[in-house]
PDB file of C-alpha atoms and ligand atoms in Angstrom:
ATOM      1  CA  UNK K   3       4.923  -5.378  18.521  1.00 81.00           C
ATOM      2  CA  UNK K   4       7.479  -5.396  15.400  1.00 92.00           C
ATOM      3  CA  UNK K   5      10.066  -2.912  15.703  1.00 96.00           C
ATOM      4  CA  UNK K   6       9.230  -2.456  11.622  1.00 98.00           C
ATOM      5  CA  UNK K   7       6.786  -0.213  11.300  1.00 98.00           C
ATOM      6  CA  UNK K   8       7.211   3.366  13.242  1.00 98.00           C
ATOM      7  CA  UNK K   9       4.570   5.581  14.824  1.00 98.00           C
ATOM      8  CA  UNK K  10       5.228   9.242  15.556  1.00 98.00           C
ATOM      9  CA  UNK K  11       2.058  11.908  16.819  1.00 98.00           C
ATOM     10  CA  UNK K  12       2.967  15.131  15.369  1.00 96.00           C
ATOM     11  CA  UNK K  13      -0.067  18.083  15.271  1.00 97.00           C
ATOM     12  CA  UNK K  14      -2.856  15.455  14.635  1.00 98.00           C
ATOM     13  CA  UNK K  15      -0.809  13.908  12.179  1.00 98.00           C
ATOM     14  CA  UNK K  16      -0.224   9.761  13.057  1.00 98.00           C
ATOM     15  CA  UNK K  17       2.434   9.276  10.840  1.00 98.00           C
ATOM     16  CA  UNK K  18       3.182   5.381   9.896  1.00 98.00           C
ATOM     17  CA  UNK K  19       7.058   4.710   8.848  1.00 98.00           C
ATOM     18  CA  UNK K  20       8.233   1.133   6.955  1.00 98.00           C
ATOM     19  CA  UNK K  21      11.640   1.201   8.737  1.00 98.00           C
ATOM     20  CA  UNK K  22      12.564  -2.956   7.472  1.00 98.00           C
ATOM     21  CA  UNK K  23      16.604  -1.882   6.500  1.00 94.00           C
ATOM     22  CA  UNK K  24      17.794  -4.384   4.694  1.00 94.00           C
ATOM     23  CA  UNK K  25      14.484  -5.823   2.955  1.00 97.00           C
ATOM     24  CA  UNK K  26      13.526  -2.809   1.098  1.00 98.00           C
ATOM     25  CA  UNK K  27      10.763  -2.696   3.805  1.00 98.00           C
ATOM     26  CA  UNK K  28       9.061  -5.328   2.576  1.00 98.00           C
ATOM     27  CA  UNK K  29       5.688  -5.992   4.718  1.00 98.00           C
ATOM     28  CA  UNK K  30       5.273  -9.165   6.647  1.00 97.00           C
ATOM     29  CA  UNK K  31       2.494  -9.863   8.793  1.00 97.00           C
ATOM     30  CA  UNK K  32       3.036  -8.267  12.404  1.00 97.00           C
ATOM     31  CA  UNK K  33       3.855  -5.136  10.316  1.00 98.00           C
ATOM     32  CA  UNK K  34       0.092  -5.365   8.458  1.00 98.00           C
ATOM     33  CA  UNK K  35      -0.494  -6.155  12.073  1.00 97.00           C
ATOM     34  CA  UNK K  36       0.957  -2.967  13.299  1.00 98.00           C
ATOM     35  CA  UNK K  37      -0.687  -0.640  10.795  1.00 98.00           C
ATOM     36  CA  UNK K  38      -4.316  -2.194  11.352  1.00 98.00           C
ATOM     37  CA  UNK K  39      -3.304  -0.868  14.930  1.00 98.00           C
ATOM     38  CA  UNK K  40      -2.800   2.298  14.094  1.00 98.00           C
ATOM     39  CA  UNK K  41      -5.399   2.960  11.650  1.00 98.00           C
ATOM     40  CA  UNK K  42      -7.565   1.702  14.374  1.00 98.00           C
ATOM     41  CA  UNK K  43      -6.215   3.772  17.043  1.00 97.00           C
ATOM     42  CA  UNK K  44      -6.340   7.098  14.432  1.00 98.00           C
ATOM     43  CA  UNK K  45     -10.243   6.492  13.817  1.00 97.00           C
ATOM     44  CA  UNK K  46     -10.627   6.025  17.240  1.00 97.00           C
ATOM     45  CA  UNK K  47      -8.639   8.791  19.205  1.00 97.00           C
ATOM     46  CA  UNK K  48     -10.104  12.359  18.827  1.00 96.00           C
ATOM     47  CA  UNK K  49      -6.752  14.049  18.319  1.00 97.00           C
ATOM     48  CA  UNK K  50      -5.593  12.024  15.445  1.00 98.00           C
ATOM     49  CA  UNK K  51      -7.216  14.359  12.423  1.00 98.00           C
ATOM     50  CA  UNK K  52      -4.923  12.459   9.479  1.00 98.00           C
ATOM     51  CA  UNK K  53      -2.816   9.589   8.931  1.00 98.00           C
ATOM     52  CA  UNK K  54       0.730   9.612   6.895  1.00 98.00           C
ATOM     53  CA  UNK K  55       2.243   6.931   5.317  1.00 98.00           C
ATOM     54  CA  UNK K  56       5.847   6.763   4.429  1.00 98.00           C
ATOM     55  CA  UNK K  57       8.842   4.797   3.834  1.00 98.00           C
ATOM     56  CA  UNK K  58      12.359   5.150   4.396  1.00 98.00           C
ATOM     57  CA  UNK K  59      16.007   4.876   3.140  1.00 97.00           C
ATOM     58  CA  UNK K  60      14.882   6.046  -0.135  1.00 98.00           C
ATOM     59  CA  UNK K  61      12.568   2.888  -0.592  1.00 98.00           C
ATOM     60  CA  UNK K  62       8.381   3.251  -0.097  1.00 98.00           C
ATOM     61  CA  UNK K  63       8.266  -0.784   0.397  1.00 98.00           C
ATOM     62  CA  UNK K  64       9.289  -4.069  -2.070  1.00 98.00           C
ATOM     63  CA  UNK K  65       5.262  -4.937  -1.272  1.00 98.00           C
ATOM     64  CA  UNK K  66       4.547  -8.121   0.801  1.00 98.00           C
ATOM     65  CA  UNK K  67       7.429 -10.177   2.327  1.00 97.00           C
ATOM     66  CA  UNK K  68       7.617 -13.224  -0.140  1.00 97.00           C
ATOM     67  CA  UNK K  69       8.839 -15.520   2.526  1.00 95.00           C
ATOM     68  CA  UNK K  70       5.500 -14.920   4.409  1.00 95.00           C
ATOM     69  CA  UNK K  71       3.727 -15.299   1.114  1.00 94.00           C
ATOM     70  CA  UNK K  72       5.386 -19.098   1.158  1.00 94.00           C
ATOM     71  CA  UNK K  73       4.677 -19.274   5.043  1.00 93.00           C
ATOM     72  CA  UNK K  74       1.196 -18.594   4.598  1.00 93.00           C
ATOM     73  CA  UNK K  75       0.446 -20.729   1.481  1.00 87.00           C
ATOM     74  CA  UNK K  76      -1.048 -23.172   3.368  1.00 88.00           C
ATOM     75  CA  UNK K  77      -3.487 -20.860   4.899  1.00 91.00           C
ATOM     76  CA  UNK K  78      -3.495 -18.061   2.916  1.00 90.00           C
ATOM     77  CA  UNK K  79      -6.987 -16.475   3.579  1.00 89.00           C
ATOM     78  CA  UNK K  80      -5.777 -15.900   7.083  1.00 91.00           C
ATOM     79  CA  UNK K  81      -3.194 -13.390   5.923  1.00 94.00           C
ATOM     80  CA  UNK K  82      -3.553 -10.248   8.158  1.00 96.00           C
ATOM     81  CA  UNK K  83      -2.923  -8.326   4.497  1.00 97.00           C
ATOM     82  CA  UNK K  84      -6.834  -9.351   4.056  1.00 97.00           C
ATOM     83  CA  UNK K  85      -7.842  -7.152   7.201  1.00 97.00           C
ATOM     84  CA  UNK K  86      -5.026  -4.225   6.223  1.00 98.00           C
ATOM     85  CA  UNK K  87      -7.121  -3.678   2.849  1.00 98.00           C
ATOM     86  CA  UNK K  88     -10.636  -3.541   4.417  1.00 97.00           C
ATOM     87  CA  UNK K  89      -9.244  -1.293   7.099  1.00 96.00           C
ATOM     88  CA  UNK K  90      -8.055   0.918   3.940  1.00 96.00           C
ATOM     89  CA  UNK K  91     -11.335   0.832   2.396  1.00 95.00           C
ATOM     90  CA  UNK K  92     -13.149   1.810   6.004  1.00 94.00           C
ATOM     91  CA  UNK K  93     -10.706   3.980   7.709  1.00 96.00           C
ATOM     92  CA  UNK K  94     -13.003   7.166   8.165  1.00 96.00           C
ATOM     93  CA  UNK K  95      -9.379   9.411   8.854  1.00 98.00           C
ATOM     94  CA  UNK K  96      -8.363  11.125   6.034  1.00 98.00           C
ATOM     95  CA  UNK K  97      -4.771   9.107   4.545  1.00 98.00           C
ATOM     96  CA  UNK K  98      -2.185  10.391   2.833  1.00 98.00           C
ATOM     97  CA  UNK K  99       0.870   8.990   1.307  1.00 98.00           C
ATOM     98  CA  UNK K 100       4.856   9.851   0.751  1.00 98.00           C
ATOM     99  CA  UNK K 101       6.466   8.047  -1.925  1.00 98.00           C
ATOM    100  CA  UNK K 102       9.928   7.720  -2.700  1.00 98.00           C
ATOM    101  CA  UNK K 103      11.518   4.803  -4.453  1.00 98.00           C
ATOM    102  CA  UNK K 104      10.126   1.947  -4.956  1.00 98.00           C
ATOM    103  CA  UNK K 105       6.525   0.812  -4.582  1.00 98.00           C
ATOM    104  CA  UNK K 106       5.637  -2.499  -5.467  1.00 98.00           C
ATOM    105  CA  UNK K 107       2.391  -4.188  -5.301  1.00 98.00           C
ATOM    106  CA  UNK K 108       0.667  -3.023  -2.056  1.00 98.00           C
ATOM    107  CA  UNK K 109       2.975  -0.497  -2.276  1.00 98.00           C
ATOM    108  CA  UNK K 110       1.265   1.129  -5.552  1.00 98.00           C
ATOM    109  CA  UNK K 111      -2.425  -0.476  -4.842  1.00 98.00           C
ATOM    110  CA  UNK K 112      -2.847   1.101  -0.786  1.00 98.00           C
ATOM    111  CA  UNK K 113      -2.096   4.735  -2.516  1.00 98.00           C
ATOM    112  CA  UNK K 114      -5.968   4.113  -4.430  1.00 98.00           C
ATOM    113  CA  UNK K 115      -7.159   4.732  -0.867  1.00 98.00           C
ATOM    114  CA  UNK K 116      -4.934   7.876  -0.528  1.00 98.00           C
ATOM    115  CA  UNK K 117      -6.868  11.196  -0.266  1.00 98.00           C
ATOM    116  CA  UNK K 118      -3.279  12.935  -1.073  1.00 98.00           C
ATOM    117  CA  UNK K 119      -0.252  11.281  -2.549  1.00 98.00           C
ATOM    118  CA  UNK K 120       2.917  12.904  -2.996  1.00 99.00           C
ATOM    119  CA  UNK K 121       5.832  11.536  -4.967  1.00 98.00           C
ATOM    120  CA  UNK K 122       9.296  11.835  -5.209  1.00 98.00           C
ATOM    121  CA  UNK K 123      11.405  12.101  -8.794  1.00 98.00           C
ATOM    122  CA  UNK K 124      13.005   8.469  -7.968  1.00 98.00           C
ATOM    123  CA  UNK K 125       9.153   6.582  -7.187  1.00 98.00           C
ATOM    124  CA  UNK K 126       8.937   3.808  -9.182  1.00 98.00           C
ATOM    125  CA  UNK K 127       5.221   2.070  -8.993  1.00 98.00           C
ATOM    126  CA  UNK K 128       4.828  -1.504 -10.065  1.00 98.00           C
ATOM    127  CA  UNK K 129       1.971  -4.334  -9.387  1.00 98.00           C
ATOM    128  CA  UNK K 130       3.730  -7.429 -10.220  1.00 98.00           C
ATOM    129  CA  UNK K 131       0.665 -10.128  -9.431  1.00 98.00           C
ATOM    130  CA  UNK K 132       0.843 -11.801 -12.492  1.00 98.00           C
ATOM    131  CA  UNK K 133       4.495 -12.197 -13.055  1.00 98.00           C
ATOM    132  CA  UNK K 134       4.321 -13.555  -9.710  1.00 98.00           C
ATOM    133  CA  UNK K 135       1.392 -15.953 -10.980  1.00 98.00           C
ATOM    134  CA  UNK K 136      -0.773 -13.854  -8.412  1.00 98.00           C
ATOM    135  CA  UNK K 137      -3.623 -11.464  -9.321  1.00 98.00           C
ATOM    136  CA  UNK K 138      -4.354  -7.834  -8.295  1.00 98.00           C
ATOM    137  CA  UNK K 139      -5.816  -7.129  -4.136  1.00 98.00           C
ATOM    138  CA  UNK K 140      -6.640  -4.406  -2.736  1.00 98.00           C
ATOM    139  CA  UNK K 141      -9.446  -3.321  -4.242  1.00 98.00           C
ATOM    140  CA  UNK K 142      -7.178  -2.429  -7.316  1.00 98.00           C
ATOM    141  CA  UNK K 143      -9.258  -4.555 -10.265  1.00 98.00           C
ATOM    142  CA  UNK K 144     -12.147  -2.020  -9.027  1.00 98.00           C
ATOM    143  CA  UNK K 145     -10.607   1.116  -8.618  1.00 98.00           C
ATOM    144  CA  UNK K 146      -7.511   1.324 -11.051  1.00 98.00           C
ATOM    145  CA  UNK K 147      -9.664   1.022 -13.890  1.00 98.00           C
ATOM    146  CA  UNK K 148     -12.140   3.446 -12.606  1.00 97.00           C
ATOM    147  CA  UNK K 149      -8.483   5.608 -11.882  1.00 97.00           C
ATOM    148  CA  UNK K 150      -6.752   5.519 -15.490  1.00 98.00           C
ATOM    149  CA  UNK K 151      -9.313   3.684 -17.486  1.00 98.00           C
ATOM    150  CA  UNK K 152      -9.277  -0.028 -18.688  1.00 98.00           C
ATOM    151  CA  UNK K 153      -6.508   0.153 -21.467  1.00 98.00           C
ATOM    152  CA  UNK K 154      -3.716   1.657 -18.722  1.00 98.00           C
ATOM    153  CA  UNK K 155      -5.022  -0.347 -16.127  1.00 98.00           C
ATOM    154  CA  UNK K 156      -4.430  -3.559 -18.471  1.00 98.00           C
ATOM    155  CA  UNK K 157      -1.073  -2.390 -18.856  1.00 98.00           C
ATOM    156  CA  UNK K 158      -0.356  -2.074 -15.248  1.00 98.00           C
ATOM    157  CA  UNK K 159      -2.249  -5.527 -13.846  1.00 98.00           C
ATOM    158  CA  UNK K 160      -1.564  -7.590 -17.029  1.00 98.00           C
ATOM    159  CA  UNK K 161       1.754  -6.733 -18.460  1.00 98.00           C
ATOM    160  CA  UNK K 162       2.868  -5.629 -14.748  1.00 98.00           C
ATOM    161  CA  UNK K 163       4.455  -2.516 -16.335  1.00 98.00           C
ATOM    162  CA  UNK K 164       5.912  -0.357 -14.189  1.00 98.00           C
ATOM    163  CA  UNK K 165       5.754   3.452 -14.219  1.00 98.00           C
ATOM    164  CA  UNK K 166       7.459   6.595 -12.831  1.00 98.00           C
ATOM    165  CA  UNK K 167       6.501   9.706 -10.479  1.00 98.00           C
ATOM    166  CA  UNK K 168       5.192  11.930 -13.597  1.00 98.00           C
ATOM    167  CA  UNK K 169       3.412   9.133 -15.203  1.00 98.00           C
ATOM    168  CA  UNK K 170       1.575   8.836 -11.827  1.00 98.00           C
ATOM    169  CA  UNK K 171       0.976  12.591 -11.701  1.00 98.00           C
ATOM    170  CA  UNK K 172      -0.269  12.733 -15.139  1.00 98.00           C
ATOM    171  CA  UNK K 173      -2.782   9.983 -14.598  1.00 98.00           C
ATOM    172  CA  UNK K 174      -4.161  11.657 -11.496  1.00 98.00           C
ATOM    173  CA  UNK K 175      -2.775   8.805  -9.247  1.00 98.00           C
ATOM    174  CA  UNK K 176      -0.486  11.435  -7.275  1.00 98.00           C
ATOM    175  CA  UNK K 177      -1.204  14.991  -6.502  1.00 98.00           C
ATOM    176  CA  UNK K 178       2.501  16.464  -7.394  1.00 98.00           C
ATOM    177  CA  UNK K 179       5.928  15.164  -8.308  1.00 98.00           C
ATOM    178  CA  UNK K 180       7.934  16.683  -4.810  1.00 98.00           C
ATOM    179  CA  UNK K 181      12.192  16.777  -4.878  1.00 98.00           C
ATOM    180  CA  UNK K 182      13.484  14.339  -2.221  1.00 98.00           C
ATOM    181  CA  UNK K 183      14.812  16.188   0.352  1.00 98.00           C
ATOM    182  CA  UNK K 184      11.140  18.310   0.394  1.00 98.00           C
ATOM    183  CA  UNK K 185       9.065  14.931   0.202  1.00 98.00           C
ATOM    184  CA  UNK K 186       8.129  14.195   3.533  1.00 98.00           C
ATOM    185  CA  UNK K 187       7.942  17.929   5.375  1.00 98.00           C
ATOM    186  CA  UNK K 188       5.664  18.550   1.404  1.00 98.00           C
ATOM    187  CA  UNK K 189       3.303  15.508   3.011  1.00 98.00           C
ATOM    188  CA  UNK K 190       3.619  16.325   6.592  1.00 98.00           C
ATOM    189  CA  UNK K 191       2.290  19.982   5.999  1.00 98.00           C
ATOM    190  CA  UNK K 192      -0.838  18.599   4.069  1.00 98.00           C
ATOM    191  CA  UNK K 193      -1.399  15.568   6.468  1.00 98.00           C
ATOM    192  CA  UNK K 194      -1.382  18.833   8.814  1.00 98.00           C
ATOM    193  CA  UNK K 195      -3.782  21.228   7.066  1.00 98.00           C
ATOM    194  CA  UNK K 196      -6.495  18.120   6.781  1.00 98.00           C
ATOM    195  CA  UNK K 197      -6.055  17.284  10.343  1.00 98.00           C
ATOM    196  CA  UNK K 198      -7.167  20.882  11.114  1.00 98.00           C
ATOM    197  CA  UNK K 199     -10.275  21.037   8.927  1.00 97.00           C
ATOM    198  CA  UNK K 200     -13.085  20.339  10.903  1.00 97.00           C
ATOM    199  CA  UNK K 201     -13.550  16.234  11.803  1.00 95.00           C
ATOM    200  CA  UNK K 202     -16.866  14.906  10.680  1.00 95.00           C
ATOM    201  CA  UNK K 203     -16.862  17.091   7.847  1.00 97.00           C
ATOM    202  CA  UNK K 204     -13.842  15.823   6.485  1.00 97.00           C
ATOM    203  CA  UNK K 205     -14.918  11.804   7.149  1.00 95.00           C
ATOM    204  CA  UNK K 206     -18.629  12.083   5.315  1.00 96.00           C
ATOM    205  CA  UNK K 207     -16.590  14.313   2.780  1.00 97.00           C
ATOM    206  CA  UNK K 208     -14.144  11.493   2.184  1.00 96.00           C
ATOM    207  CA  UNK K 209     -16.707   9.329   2.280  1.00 96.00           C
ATOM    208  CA  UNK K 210     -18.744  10.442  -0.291  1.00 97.00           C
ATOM    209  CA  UNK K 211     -15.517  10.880  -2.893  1.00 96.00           C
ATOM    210  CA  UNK K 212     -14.641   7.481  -2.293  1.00 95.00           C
ATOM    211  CA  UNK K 213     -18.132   5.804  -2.841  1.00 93.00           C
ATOM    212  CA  UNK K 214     -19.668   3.082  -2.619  1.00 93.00           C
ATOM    213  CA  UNK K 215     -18.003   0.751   0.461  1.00 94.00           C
ATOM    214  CA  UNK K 216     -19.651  -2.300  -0.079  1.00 96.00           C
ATOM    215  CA  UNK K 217     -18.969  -3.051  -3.575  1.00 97.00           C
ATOM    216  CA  UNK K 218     -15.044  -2.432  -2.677  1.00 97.00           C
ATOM    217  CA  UNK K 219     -15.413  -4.614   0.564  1.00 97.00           C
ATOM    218  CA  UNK K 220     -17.435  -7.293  -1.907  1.00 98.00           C
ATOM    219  CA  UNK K 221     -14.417  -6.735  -4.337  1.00 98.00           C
ATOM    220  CA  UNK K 222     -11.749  -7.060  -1.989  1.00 98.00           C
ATOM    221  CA  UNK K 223     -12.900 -10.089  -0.736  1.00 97.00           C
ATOM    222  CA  UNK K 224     -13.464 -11.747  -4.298  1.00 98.00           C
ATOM    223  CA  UNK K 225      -9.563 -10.824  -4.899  1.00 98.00           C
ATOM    224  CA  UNK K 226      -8.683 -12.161  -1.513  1.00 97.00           C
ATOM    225  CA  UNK K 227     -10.388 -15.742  -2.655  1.00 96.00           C
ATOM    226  CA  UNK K 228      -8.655 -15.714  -6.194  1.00 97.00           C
ATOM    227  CA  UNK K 229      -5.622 -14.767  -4.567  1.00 97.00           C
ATOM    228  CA  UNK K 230      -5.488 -17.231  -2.043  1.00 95.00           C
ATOM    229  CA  UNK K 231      -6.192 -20.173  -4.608  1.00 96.00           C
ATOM    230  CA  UNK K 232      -3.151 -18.076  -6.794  1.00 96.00           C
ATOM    231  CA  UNK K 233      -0.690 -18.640  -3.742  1.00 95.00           C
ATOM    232  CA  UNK K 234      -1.562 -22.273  -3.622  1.00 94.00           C
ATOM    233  CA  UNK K 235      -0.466 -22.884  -7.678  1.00 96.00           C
ATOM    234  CA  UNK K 236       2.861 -23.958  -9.008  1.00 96.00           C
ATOM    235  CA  UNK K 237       2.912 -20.939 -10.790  1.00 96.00           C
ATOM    236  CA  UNK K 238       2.920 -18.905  -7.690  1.00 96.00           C
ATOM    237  CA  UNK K 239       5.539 -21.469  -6.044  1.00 95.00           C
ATOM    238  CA  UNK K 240       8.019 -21.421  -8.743  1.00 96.00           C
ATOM    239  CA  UNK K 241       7.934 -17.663  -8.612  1.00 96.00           C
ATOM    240  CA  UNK K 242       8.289 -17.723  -5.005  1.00 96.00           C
ATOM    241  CA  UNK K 243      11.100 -19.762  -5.027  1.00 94.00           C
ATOM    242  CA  UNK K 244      12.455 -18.304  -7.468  1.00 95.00           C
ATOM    243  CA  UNK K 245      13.103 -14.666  -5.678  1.00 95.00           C
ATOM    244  CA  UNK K 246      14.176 -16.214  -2.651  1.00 92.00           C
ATOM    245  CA  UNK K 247      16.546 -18.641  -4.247  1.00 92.00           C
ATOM    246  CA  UNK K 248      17.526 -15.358  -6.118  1.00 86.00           C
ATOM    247  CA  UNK K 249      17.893 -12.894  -3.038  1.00 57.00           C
ATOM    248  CA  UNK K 250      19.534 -15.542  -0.741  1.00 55.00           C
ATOM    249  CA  UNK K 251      22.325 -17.442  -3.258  1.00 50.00           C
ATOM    250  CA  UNK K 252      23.588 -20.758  -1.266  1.00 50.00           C
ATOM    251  CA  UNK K 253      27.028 -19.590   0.345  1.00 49.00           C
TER     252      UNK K 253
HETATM  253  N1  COA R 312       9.982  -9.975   0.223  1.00 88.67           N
HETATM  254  C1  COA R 312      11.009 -10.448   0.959  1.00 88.67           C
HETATM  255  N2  COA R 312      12.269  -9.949   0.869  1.00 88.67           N
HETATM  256  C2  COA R 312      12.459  -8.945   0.006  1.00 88.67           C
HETATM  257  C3  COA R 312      11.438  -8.412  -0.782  1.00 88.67           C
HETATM  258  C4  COA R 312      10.145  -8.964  -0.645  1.00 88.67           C
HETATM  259  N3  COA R 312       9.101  -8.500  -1.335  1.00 88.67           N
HETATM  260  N4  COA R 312      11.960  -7.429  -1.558  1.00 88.67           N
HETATM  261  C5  COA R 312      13.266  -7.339  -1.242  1.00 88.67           C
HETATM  262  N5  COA R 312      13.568  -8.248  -0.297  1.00 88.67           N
HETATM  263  C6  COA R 312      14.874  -8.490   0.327  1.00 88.67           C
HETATM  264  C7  COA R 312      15.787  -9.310  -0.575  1.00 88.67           C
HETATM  265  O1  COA R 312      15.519 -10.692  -0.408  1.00 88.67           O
HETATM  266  C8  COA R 312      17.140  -8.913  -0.033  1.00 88.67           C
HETATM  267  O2  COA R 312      17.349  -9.611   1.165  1.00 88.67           O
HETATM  268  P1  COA R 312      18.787 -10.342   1.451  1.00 88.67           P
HETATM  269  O3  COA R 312      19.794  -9.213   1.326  1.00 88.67           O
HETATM  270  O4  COA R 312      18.643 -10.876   2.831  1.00 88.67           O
HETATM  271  O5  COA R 312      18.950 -11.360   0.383  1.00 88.67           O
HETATM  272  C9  COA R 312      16.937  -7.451   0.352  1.00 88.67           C
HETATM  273  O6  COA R 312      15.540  -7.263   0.507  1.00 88.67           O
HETATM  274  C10 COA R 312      17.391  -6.471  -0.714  1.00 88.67           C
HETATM  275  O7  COA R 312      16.751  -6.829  -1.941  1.00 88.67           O
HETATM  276  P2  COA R 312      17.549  -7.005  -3.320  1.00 88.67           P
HETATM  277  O8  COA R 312      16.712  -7.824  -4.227  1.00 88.67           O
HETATM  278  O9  COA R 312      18.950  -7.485  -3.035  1.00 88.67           O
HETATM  279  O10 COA R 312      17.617  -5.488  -3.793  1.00 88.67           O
HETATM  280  P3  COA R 312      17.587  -4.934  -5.287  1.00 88.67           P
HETATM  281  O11 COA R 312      17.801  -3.472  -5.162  1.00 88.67           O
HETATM  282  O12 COA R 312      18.468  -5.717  -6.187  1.00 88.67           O
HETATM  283  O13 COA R 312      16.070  -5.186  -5.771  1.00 88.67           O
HETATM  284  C11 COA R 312      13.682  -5.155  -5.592  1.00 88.67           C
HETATM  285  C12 COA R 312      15.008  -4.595  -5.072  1.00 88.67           C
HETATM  286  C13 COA R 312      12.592  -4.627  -4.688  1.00 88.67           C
HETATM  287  C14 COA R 312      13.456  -4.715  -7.038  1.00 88.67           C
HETATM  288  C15 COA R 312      13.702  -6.696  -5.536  1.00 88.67           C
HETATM  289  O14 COA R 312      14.134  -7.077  -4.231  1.00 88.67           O
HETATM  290  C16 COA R 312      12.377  -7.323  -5.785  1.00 88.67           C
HETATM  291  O15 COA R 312      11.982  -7.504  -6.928  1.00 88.67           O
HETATM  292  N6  COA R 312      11.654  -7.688  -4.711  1.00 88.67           N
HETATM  293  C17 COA R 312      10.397  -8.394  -4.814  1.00 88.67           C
HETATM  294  C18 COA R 312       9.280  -7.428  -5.083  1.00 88.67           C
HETATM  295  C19 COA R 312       7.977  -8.162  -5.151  1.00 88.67           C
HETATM  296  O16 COA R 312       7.737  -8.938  -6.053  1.00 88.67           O
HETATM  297  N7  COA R 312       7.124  -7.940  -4.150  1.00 88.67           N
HETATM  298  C20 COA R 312       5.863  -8.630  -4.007  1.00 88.67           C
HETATM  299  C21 COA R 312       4.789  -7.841  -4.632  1.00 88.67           C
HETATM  300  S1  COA R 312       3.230  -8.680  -4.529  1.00 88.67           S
END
């Protein structure tokens, strides 16, 4: 089990930490790996009433490891990130998220599946598919639009503009804007109040806000194909190559 991803039981809470130092906690497989686990082990174990996601050193995650994106090219619809995002869209515990710094791709599409988000000054969201001749996952073609409306969404999944904490807050993709040093206890205390509202209330409730599962499942799945074809292109390659030639110079 990767040492990269952190699990801590605190009053029904089952709090998930990215703890990569170094890589911005950028996700590679075993961590997807890890957090399938625990989403698994939170729906299953009757004490577990909410799950909390957060990051740390300042950083949410950089999204998914790019040298597993080239390691995985070959067979890219095996990619545990496939089976992370349809665990999102069925997890049946109530999710919330911490943000602080950056959160690329996955980083800004898994907090569509969020109950609660809270955000810190310094969170920066971005979904860089395109520029990275990839297109959007997670569900996020479906729900982003549905979330801030086509022309925004367009912005986000097409020009790959990035935007802040309050931008977030404004377009009803985070709950509140919280200072740093208040971010996680802020997200800890709600992950706590949810985990002691009564349990099968609180699943068909979340349920029934988030909608209709199968067309996300059907639309997951239609991103996973497009985006496994994506990885496979020489626009995807050259981009590839590109950051890692970037990130690791030749000494
Ligand atoms: N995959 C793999 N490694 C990553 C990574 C990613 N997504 N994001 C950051 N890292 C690594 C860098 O390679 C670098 O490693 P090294 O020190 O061994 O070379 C380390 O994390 C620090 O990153 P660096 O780029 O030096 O930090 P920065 O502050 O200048 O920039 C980012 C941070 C996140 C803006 C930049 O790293 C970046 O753009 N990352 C890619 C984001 C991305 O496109 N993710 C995929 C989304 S689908």
């Amino acid at each position: 089990m990767t040492q990269d991803v952190e699990l801590t039981r605190h009053d029904g809470v089952l709090s998930i930490t990215l703890r990569r130092p170094g890589k911005k906690n950028a996700i590679t497989g075993d961590m997807y790996e890890a957090m399938i686990a625990a989403f698994a082990e939170a729906d299953r174990d009757p004490e577990i009433g909410a799950v909390l996601m957060r990051g740390s050193d300042g950083v949410f995650t950089a999204g998914n490891d790019i040298g597993d994106f080239i390691a995985s090219a070959q067979t890219p619809t095996g990619m545990a990130a496939w089976r992370f995002v349809e665990h999102l869209a069925s997890l049946d515990t109530p999710l919330v998220a911490a943000i602080e710094g950056l959160a690329i791709g996955i980083g800004t599409t898994l907090i569509l599946h969020c109950d609660l988000v809270y955000a810190a000054p310094d969170a920066q969201f971005r979904m860089p598919f395109v520029d990275l001749g990839l297109v959007p996952e997670a569900g996020s073609s479906l729900l982003l639009p549905q979330r801030v409306g086509l022309a925004r969404a367009s912005e986000m999944l097409m020009l790959c503009e990035s935007f802040g904490a309050e931008d977030a807050q404004r377009l009803g993709l985070v709950n509140a804007v919280v200072a740093n040093a208040d971010l996680y206890a802020h997200a800890a205390e709600k992950a706590r109040m949810l985990a002691a509202k009564p349990r099968a209330a609180i699943a068909t409730t979340r349920r029934l806000l988030r909608g209709d599962r199968p067309a996300l499942v059907a639309r997951m799945r239609e991103e996973a194909q497009a985006f496994s074809r994506a990885m496979q292109s020489d626009e995807a390659r050259q981009a590839f190559t590109s950051f890692m030639s970037r990130s690791k110079p030749a000494s």
